[in-house]
Tab-separated table of C-alpha atoms in Angstrom:
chain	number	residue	atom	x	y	z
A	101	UNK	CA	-87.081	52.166	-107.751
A	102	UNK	CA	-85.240	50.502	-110.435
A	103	UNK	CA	-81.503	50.788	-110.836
A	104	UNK	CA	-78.835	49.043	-113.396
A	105	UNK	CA	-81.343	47.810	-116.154
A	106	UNK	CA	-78.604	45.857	-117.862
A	107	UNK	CA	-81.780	43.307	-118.906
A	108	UNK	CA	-85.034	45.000	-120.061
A	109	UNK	CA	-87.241	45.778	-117.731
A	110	UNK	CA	-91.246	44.359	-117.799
A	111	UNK	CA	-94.281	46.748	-119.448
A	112	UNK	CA	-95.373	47.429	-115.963
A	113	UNK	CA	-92.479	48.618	-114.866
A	114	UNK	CA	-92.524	51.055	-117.086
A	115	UNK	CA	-95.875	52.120	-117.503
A	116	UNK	CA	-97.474	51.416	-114.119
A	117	UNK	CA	-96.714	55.348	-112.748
A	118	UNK	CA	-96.731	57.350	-116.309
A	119	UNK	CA	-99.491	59.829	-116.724
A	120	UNK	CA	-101.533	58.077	-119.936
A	121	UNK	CA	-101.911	60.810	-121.692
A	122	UNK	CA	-99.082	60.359	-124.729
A	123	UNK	CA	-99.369	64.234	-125.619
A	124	UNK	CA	-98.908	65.389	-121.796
A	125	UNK	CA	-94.781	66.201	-121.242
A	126	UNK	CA	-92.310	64.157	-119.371
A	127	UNK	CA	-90.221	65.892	-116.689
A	128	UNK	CA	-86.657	64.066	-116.575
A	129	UNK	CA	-83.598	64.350	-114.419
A	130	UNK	CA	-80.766	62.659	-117.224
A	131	UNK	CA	-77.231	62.283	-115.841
A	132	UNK	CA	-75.490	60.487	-118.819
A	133	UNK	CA	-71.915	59.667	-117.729
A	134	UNK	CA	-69.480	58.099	-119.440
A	135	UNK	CA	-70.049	54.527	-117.785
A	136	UNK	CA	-73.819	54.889	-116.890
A	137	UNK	CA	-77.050	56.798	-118.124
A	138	UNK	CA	-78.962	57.449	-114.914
A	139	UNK	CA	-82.521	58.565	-115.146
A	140	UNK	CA	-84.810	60.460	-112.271
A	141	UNK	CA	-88.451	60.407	-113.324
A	142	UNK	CA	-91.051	62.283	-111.474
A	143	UNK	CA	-92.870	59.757	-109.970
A	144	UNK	CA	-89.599	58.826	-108.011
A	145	UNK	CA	-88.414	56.113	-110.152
A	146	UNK	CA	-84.870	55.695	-111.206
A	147	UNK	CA	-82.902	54.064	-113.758
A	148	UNK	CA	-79.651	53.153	-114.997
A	149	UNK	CA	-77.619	51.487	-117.716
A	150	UNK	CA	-74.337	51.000	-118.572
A	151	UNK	CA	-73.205	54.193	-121.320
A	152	UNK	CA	-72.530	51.131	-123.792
A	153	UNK	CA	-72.603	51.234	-127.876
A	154	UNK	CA	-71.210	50.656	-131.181
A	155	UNK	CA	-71.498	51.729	-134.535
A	156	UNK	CA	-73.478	49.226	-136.124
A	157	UNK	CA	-76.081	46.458	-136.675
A	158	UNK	CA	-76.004	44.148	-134.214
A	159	UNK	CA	-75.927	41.220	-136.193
A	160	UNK	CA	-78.348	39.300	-134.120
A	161	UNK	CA	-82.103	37.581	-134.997
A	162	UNK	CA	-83.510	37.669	-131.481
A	163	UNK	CA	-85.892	34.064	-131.661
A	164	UNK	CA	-88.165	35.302	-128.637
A	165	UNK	CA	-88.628	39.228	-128.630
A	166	UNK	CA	-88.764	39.358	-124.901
A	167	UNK	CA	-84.971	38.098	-124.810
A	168	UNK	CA	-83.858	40.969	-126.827
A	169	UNK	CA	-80.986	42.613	-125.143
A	170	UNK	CA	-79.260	44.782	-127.786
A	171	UNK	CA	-81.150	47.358	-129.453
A	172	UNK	CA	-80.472	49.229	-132.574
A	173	UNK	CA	-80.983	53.349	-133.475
A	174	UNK	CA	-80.108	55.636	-136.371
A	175	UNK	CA	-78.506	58.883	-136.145
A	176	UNK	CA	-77.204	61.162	-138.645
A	177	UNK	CA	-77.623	57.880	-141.430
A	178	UNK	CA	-75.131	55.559	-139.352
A	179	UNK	CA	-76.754	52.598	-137.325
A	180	UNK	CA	-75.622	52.397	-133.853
A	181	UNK	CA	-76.510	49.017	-131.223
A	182	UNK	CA	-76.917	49.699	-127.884
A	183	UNK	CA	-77.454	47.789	-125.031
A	184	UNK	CA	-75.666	44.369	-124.234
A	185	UNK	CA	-72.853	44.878	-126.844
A	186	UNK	CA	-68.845	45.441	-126.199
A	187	UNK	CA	-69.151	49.267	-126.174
A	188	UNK	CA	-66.998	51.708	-128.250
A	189	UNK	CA	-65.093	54.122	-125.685
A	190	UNK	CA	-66.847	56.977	-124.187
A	191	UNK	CA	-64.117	58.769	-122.856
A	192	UNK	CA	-63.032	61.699	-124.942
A	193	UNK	CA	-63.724	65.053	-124.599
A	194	UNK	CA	-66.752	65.194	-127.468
A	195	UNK	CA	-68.441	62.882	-126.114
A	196	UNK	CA	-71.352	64.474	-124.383
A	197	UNK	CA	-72.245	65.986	-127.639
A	198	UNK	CA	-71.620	63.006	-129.593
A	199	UNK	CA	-73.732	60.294	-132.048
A	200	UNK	CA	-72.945	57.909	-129.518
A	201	UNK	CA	-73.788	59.606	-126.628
A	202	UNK	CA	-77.722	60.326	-128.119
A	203	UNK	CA	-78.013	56.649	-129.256
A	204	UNK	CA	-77.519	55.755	-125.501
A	205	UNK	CA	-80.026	58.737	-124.041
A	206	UNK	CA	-82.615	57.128	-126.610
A	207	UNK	CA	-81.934	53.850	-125.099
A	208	UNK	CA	-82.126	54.732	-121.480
A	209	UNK	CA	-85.311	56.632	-122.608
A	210	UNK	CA	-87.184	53.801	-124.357
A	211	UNK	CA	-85.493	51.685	-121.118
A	212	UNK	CA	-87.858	54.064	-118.827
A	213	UNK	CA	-90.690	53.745	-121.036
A	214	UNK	CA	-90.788	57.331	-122.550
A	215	UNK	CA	-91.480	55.708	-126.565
A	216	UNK	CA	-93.147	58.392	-128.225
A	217	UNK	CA	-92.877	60.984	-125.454
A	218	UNK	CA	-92.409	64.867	-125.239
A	219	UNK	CA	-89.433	65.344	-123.035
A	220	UNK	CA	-88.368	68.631	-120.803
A	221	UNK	CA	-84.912	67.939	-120.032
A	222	UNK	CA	-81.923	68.551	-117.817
A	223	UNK	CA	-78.300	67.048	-118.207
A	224	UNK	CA	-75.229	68.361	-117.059
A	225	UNK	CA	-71.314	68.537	-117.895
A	226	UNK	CA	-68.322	67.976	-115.904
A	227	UNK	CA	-67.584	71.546	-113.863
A	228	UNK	CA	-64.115	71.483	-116.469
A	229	UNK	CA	-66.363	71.154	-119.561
A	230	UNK	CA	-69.207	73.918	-118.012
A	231	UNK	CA	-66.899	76.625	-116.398
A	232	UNK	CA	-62.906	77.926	-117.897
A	233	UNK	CA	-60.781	78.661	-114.511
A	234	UNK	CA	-62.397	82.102	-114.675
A	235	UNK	CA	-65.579	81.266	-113.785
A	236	UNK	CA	-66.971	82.162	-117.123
A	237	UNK	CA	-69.379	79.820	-119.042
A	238	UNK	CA	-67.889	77.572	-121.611
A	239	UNK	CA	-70.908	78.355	-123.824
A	240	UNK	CA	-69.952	76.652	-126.979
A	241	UNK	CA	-70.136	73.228	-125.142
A	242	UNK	CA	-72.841	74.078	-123.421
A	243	UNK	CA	-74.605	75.250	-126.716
A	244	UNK	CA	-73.430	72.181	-128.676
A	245	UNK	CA	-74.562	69.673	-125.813
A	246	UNK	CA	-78.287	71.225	-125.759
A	247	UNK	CA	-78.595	70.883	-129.693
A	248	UNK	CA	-77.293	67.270	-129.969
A	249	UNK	CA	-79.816	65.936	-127.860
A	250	UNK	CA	-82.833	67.941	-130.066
A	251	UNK	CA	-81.736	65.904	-132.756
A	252	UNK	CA	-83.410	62.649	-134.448
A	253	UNK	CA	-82.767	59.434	-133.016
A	254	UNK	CA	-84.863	56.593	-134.794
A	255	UNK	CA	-85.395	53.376	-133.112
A	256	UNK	CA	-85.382	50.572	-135.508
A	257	UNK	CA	-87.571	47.477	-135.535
A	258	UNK	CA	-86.612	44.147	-134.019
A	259	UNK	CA	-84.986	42.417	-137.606
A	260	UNK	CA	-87.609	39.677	-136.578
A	261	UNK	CA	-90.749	42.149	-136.632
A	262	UNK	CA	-89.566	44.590	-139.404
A	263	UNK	CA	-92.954	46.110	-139.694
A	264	UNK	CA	-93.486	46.763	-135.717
A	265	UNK	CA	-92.561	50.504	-135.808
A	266	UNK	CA	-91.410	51.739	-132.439
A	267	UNK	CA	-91.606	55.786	-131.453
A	268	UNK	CA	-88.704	57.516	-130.804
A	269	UNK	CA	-89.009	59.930	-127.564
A	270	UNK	CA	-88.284	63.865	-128.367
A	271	UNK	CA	-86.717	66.725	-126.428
A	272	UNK	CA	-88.890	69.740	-126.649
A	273	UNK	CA	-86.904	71.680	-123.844
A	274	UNK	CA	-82.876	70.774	-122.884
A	275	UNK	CA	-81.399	72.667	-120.091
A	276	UNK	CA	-77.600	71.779	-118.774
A	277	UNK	CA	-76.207	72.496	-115.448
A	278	UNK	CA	-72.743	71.632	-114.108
A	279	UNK	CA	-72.757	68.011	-113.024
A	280	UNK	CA	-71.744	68.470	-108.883
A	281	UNK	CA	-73.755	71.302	-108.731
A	282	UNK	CA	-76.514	69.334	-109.253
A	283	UNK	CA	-75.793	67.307	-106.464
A	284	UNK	CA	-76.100	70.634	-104.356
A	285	UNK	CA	-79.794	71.235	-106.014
A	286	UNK	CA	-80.604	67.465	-104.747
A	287	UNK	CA	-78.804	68.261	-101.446
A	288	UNK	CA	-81.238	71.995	-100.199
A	289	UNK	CA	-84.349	71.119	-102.208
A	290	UNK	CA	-86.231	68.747	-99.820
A	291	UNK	CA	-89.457	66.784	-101.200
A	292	UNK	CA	-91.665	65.150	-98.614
A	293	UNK	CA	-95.104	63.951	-98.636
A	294	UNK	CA	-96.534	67.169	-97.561
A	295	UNK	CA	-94.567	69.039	-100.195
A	296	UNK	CA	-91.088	70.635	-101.405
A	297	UNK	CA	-88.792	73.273	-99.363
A	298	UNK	CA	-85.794	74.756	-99.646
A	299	UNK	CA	-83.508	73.444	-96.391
A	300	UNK	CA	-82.480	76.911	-95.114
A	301	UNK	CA	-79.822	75.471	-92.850
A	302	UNK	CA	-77.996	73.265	-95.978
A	303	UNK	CA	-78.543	76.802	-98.321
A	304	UNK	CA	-76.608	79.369	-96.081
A	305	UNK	CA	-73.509	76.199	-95.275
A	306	UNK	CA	-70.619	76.072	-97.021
A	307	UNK	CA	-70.465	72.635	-98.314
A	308	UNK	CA	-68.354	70.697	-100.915
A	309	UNK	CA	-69.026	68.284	-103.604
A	310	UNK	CA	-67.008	65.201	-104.560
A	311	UNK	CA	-68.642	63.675	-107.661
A	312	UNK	CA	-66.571	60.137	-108.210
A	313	UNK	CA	-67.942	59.161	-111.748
A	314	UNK	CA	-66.913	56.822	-114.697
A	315	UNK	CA	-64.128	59.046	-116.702
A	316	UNK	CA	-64.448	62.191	-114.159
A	317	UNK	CA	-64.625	63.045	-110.464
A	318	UNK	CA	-65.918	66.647	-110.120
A	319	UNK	CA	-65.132	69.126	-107.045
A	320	UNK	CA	-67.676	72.023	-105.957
A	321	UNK	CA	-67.432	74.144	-103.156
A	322	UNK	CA	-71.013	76.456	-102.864
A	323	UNK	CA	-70.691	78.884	-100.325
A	324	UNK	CA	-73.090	81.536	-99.279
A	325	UNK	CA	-74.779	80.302	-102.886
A	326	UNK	CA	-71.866	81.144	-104.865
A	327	UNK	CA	-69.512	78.518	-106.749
A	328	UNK	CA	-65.464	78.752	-104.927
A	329	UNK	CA	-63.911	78.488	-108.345
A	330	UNK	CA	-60.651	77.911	-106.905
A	331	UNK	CA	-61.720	74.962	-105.023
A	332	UNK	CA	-63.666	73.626	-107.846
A	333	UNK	CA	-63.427	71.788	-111.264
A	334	UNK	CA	-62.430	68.121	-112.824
A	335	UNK	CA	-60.015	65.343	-112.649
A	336	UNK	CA	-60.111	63.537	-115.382
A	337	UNK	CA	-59.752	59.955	-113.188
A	338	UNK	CA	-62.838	57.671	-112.220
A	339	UNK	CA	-64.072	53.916	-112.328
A	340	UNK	CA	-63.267	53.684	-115.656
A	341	UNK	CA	-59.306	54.051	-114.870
A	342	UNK	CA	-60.639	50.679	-112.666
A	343	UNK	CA	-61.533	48.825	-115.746
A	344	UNK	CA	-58.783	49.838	-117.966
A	345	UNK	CA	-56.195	49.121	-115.127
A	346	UNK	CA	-57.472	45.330	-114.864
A	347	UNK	CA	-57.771	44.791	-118.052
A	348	UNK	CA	-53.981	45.212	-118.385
A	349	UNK	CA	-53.362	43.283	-115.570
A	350	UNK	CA	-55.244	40.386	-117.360
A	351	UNK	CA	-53.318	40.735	-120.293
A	352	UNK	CA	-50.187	40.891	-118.583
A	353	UNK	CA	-51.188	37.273	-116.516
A	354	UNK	CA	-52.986	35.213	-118.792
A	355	UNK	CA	-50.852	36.681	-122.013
A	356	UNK	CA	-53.997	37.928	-123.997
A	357	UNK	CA	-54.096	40.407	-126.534
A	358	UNK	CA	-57.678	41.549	-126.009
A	359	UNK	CA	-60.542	40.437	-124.082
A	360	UNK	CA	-64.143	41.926	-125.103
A	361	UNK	CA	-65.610	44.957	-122.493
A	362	UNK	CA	-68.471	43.596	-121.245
A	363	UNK	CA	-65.816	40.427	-120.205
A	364	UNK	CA	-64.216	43.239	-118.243
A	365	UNK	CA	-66.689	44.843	-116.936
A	366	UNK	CA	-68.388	41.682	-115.345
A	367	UNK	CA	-64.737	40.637	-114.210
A	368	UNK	CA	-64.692	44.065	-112.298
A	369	UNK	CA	-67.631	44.066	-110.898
A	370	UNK	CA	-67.568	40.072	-109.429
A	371	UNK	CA	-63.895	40.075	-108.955
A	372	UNK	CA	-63.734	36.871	-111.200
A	373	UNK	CA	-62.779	36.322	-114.852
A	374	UNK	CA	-64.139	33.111	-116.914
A	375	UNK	CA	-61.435	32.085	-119.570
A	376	UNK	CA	-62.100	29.189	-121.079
A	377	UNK	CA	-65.334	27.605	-118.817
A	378	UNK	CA	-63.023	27.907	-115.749
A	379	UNK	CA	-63.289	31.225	-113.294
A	380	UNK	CA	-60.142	32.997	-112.111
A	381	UNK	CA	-59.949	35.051	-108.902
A	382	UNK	CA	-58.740	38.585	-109.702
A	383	UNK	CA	-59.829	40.626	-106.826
A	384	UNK	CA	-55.714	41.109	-106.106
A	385	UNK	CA	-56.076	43.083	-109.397
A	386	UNK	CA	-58.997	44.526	-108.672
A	387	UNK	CA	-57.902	45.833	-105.205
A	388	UNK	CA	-55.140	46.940	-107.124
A	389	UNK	CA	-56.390	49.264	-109.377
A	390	UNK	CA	-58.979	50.615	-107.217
A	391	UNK	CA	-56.234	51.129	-104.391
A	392	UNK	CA	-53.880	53.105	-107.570
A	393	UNK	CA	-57.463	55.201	-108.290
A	394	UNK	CA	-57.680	56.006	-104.655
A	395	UNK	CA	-54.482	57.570	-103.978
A	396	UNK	CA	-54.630	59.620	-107.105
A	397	UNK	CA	-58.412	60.844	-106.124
A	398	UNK	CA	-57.196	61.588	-101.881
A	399	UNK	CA	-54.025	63.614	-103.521
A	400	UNK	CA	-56.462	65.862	-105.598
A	401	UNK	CA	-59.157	66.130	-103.135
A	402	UNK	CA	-56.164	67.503	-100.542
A	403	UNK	CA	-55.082	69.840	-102.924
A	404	UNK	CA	-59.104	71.389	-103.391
A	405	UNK	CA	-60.168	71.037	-100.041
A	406	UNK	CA	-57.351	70.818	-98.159
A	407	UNK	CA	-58.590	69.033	-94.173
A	408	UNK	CA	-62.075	71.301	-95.038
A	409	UNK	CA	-61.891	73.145	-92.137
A	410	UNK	CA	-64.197	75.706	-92.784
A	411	UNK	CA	-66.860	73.135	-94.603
A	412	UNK	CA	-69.850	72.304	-92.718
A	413	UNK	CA	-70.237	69.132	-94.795
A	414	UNK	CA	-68.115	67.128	-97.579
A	415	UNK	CA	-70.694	65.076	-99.710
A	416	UNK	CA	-69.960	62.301	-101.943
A	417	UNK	CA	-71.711	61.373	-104.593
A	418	UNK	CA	-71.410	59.528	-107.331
A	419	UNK	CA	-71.444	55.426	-108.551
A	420	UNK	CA	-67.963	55.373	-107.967
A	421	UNK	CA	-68.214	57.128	-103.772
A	422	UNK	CA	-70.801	54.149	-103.438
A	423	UNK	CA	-68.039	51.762	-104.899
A	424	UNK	CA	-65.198	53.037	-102.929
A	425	UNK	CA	-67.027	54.271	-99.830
A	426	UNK	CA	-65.146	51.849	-97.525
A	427	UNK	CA	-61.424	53.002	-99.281
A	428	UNK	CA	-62.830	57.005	-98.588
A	429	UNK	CA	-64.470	55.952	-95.412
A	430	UNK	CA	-62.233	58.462	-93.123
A	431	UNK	CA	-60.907	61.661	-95.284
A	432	UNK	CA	-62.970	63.786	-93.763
A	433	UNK	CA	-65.179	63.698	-89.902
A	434	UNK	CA	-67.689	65.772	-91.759
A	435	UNK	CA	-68.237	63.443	-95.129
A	436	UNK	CA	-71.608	61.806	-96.273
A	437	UNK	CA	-72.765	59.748	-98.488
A	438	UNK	CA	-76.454	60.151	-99.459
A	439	UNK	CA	-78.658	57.441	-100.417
A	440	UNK	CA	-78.223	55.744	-104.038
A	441	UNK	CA	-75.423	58.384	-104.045
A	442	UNK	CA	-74.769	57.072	-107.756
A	443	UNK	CA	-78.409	59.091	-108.662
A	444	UNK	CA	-77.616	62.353	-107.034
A	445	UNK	CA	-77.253	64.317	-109.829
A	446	UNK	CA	-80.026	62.970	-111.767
A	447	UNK	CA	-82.524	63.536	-108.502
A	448	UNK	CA	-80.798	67.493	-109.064
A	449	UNK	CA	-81.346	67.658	-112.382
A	450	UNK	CA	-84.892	66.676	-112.324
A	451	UNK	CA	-85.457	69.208	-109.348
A	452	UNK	CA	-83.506	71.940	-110.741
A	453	UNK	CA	-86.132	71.253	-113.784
A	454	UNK	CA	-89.194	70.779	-111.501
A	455	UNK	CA	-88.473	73.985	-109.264
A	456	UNK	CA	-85.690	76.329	-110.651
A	457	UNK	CA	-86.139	76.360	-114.499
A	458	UNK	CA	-88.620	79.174	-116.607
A	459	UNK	CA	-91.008	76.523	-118.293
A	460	UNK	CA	-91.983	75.289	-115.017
A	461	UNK	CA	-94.930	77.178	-112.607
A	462	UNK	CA	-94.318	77.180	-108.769
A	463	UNK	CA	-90.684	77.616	-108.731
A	464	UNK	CA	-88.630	79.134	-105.823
């Protein structure tokens, strides 16, 4: 498995397991949140980068080609560059039907080594953006998300090697399902060497989904295989509320008026911000914000679930349940967190393709 492929990962990484037929089609689990793309291949291997872009070139010759680290794509006639850039902000409401959300899937595509590859699809939304309060489908989004992904991305050559031509990777079939729920799929659909089931004992229990990601954490309650409506849908609070929350803190202590976002990001992440060749210790801030997220995720989870009595299980998922699993540690005597929880709805997505959807053979 390969996770966080913030540097590019080698040709046999991403090659080794890949049928070699070009012309065959790629199955892909795609959960592209608003601070990481995570990718669940069928051959088990999963990947992730940071959701991280701007409009434009990048304004870099790269002098060895394996050192390249930001990558550039065109979209609708505007150049985006993706990779190891200070990225543009993801989170607003358009975004998973946005330019810069389908310069990013390329990325994470060509990442995974799908250049020049048929692609069957699923993504999701956030359980706000898929279902009203009702219950009924929010079709429009759902509509607009399937069509933005159809649409041309074009890699462009390294400026060093303008005549190298790379593919661009194509989605033939796009299918989106709510974002927890797909957690669920991951959760009852149970692949082991000798084959795949459905867990009969995890389909019949009523279980809940907490789905901690970058701008969103997502609640779903599935009971007898139904969705609780009332006891599901979207807070618009995640990691990313982490990030912002420093990076006022560091401009309130070291009087700055901006500091780039990967400088953030890496300040978040190791607790320590570099400022002029000498590191500062900001994991005060960092507890900070992450204790201010916290409280503001426990009050909303209360108010869905209440003490989830009558839940057989409470199952976090998510990058940001892995990154706060010691500060959620006890809300709950029935809570879990699955393995590389951060991939759980990618794993869903690429089962509810392999096993649910019409264009596959052998479903349930």
């Amino acid at each position: 498995m390969t996770e966080r492929i913030d540097k590019k990962p080698t040709q046999a990484d991403k090659t080794s397991q890949l049928t070699s037929d070009p012309m065959s089609v790629v199955q892909v689990g795609l959960d592209d949140g608003y601070a990481y793309t995570k990718v669940a291949l069928a051959d088990g291997r999963l990947f992730s980068a940071p959701s991280r872009a701007r409009i434009g070139s990048a304004g870099v010759t790269w002098i060895r080609e394996q050192e390249q680290r930001i990558f550039e794509y065109e979209t609708g006639g505007t150049v985006y560059s993706v990779g190891a850039v200070d990225g543009e902000a993801t989170q607003f409401d358009e975004y998973p039907s946005s330019a810069l959300n389908r310069v990013i899937v390329q990325h994470a595509f060509q990442q995974a080594g799908l250049s020049g590859r048929s692609i069957h699809l699923v993504t999701g939304l956030p359980v706000s953006a898929y279902y009203r309060h009702d219950g009924q489908l929010r079709q429009q989004e759902i509509d607009r998300k399937c069509e933005s992904l159809k649409l041309s991305v074009e890699p462009k050559p390294n400026s060093a090697k303008p005549g190298k031509s790379i593919l661009s990777a194509s989605v033939a079939f796009h299918e989106v399902i709510p974002e927890a729920l797909a957690a669920w799929y991951d959760h009852v659909i149970v692949t082991q060497a000798d084959g795949v089931t459905l867990d009969g004992d995890r389909l019949s229990a009523p279980i809940a989904i907490v789905d901690i990601g970058g701008r969103t954490t997502d609640f779903v309650v599935v009971q007898d295989q139904g969705i609780v409506h009332g006891s599901s849908g979207s807070l618009n609070r995640g990691m990313l509320n982490v990030k912002s929350r420093v990076a006022d803190l560091i401009q309130q202590t070291f009087d700055m008026s901006e500091l780039g976002e990967q400088s953030i990001a890496r300040a978040v992440d190791s607790s320590r911000l570099r400022l002029h060749g000498k590191d500062h210790d900001i994991s005060a801030m960092v507890a900070a914000a992450k204790r201010e997220l916290v409280e503001l995720l426990y009050a909303e989870t209360r108010r869905k679930l209440g003490l989830g009595v009558e839940l057989d299980q409470v199952l976090f998922v998510g990058g940001g349940s892995a990154a706060l699993a010691t500060d959620i540690a006890n809300w709950f005597p029935n809570q879990t967190i699955p393995d590389h929880a951060a991939f759980a709805n990618a794993r869903g997505m690429l089962k509810y393709l392999q096993y649910v959807c019409d264009d596959t053979a052998g479903g349930f």
